[in-house]
Tab-separated table of C-alpha atoms in Angstrom:
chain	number	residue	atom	x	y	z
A	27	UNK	CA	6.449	-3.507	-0.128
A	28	UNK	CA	7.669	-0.322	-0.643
A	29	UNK	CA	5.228	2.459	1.577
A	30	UNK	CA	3.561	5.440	-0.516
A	31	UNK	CA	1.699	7.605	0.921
A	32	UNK	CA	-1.867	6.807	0.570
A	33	UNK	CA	-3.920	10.407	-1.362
A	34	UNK	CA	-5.080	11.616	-4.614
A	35	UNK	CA	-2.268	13.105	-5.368
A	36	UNK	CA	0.500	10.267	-5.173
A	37	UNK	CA	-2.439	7.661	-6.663
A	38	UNK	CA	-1.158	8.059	-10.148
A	39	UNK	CA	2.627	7.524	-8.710
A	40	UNK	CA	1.190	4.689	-6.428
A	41	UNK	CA	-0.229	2.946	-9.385
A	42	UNK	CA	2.954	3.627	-12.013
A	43	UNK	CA	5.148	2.375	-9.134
A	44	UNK	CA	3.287	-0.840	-8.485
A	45	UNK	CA	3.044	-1.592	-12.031
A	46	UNK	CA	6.925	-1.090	-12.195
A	47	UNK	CA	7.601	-3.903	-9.885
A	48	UNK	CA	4.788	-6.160	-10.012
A	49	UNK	CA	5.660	-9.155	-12.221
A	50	UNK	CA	2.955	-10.524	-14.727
A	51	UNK	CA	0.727	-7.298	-14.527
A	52	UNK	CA	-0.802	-5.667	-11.815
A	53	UNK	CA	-4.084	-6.626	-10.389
A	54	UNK	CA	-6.581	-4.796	-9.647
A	55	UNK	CA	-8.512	-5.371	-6.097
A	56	UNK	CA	-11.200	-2.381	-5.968
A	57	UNK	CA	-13.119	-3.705	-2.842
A	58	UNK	CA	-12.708	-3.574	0.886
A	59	UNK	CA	-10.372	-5.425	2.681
A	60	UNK	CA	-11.465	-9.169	4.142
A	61	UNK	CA	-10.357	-9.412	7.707
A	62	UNK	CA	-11.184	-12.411	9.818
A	63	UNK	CA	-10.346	-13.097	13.660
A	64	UNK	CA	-7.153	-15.228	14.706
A	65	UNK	CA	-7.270	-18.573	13.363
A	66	UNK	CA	-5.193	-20.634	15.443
A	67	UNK	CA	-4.356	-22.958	12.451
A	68	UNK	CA	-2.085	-20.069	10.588
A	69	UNK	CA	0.888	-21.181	12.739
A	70	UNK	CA	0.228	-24.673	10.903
A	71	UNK	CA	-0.186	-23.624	7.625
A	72	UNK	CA	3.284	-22.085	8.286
A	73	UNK	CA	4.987	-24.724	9.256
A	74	UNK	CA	3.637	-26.527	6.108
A	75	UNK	CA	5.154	-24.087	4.273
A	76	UNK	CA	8.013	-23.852	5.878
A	77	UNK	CA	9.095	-27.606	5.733
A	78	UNK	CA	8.256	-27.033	1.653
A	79	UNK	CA	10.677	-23.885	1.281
A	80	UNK	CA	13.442	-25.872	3.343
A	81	UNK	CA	12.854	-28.954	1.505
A	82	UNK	CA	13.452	-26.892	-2.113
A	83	UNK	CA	15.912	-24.263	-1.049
A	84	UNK	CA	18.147	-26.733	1.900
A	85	UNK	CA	21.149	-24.655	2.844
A	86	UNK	CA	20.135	-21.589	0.632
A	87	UNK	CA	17.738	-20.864	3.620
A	88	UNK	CA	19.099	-18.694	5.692
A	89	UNK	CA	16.395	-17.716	7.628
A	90	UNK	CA	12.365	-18.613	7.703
A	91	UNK	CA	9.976	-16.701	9.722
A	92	UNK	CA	6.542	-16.326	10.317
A	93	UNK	CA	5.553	-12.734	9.919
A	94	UNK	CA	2.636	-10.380	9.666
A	95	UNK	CA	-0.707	-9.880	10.931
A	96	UNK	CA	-1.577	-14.059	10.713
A	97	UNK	CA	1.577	-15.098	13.117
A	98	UNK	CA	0.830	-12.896	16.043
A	99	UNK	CA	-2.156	-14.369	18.501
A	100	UNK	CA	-5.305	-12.388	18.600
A	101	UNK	CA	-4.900	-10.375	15.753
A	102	UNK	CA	-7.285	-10.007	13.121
A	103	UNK	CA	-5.428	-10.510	9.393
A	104	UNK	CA	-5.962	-11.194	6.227
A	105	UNK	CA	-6.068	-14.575	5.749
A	106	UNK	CA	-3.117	-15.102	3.887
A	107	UNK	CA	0.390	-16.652	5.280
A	108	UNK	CA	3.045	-13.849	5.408
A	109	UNK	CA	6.440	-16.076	5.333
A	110	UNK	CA	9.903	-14.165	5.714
A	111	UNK	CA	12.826	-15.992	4.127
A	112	UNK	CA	16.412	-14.650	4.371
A	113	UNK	CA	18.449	-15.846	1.733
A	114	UNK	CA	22.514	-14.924	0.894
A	115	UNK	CA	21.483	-12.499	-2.083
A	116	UNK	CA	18.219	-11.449	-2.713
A	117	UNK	CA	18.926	-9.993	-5.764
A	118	UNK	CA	21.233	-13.011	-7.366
A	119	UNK	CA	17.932	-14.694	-8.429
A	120	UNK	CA	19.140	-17.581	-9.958
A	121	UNK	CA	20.375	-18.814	-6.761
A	122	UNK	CA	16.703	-19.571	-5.187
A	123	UNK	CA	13.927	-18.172	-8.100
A	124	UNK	CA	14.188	-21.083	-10.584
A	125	UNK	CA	14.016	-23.651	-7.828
A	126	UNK	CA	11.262	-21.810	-5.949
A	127	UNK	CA	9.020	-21.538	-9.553
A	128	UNK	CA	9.760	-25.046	-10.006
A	129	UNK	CA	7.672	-26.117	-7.171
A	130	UNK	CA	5.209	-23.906	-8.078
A	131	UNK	CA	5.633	-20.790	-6.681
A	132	UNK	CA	5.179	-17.613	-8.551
A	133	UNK	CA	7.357	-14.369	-8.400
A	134	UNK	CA	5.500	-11.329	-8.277
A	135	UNK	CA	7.215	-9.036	-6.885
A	136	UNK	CA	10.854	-7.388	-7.449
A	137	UNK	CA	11.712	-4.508	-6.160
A	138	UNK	CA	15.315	-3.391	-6.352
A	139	UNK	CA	15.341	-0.218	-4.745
A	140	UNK	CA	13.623	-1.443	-1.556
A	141	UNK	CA	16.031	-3.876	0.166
A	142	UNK	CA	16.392	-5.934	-2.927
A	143	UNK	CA	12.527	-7.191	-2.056
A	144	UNK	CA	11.366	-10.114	-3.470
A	145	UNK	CA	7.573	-11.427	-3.326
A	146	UNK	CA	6.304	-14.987	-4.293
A	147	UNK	CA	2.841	-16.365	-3.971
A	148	UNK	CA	2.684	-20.116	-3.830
A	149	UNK	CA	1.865	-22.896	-5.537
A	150	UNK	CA	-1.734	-23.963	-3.139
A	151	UNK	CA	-1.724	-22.037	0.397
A	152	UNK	CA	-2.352	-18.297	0.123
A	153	UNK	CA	1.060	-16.741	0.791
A	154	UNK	CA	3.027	-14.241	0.289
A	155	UNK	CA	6.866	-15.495	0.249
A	156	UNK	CA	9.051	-12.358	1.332
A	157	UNK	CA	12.626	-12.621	-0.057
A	158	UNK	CA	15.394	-10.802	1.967
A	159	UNK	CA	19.118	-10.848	1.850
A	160	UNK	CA	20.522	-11.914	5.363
A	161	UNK	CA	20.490	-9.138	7.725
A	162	UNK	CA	18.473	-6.736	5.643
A	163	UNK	CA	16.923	-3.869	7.935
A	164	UNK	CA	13.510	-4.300	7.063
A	165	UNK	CA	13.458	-7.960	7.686
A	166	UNK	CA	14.666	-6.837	11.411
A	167	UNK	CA	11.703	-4.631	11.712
A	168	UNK	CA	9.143	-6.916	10.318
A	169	UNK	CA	9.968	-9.572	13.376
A	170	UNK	CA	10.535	-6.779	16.085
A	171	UNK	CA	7.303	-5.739	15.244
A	172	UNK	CA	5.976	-9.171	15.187
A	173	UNK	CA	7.674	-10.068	18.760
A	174	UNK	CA	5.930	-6.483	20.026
A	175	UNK	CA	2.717	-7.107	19.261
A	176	UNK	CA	2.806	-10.288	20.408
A	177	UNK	CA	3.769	-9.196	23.844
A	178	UNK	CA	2.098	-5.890	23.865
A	179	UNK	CA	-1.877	-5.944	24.375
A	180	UNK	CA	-2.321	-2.425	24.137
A	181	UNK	CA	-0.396	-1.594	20.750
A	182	UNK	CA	-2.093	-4.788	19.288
A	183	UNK	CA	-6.069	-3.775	19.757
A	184	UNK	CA	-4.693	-0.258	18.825
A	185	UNK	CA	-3.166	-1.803	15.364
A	186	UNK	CA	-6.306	-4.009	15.304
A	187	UNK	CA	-8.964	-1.263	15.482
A	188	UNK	CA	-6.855	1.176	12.603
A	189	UNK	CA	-6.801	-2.072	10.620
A	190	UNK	CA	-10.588	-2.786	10.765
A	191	UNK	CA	-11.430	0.870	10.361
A	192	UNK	CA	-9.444	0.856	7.410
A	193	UNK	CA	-10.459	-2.398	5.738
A	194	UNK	CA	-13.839	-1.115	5.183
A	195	UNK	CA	-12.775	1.325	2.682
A	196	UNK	CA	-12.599	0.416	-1.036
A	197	UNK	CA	-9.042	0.287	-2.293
A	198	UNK	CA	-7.784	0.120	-5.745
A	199	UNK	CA	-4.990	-1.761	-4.738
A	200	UNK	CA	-4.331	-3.918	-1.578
A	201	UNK	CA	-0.860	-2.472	-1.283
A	202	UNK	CA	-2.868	0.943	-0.883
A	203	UNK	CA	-4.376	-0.826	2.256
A	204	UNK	CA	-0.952	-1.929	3.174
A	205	UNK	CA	0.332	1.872	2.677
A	206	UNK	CA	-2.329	3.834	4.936
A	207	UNK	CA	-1.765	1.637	8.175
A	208	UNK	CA	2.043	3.339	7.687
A	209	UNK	CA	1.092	5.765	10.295
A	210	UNK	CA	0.072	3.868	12.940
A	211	UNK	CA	3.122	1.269	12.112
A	212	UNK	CA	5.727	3.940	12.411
A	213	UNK	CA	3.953	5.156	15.826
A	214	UNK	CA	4.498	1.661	16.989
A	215	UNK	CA	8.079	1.294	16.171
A	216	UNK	CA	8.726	4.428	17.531
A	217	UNK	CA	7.738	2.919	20.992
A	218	UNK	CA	9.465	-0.388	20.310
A	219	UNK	CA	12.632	2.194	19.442
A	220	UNK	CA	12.203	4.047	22.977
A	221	UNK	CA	11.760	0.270	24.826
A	222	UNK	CA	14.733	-0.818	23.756
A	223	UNK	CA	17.146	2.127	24.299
């Protein structure tokens, strides 16, 4: 989703924005953030998912990735599945939400202004389904950053110790998690930027 900065004064903004694009009403989480260690079964839990989406969607999918904190080896995550799917149009819905809610999955997410973002959660498996249209910038960065920490031992216990330092905290809204490790994301990239020039 979306970054906002993470402080008193942009929590009202945070809030108004995440009710603007959350879909059925926003929960609230108002606890720390769960963290466990690597569970080499994620990658499987993909792959269940994966077959799923391709079984529903067929030629629609354009792309389907394993992303996120759960698909890189030795990398503590929330344990939840975060699943990249590229489709033609992210924002012609009817070609890929009515099948998708069909099968169970739930939209929860729209966001029109960032990338034409679209989140599902599914129907059994904790997941959260990120729509893209093909080629969209911020589906690039997710798997660069994916493929760098993967590689990179240094960047990953780095990312790994922000994330645990800020998990303990108690935040209204697990997106405001997702927000505050913006910092040490765009530090990252910044290095992935200078590798590859």
């Amino acid at each position: 989703m979306k970054n906002i900065e993470n402080s008193h004064n942009s929590a009202s903004a945070n809030d108004e924005y995440l009710q603007k694009v959350t879909v059925g009403g926003l929960k609230l989480h108002n606890a720390p953030i769960t963290l466990i260690e690597y569970d080499p079964h994620w990658p499987e839990l993909f792959n269940q998912e994966s077959y799923r989406i391709q079984s529903i969607l067929g030629c629609r999918v354009l792309q389907l990735e394993h992303v996120g904190s759960t698909s890189i080896p030795g990398l503590c995550a929330k344990p939840i599945i975060d699943i990249l799917l590229a489709v033609a149009d992210s924002s012609d819905e009817p070609s890929y939400v009515p099948a998708l809610e069909t099968a169970g999955y739930t939209l929860r997410i729209r966001e029109p202004d960032w990338f034409e973002h679209r989140l599902f959660k599914g129907p059994d498996t904790d997941i959260n389904l990120h729509v893209f249209s093909a080629g969209a910038s911020e589906a690039k960065r997710m798997l660069r950053f994916r493929d760098w920490l993967r590689t990179n031992d240094t960047d990953r216990e780095n990312y790994a110790r922000v994330k645990r330092d800020l998990a303990q905290h108690v935040w209204r809204n697990v997106q405001n998690y997702a927000d505050a490790k913006t910092e040490v994301i765009k530090e990252i990239m910044e290095r992935i930027n200078s590798s590859e020039q």
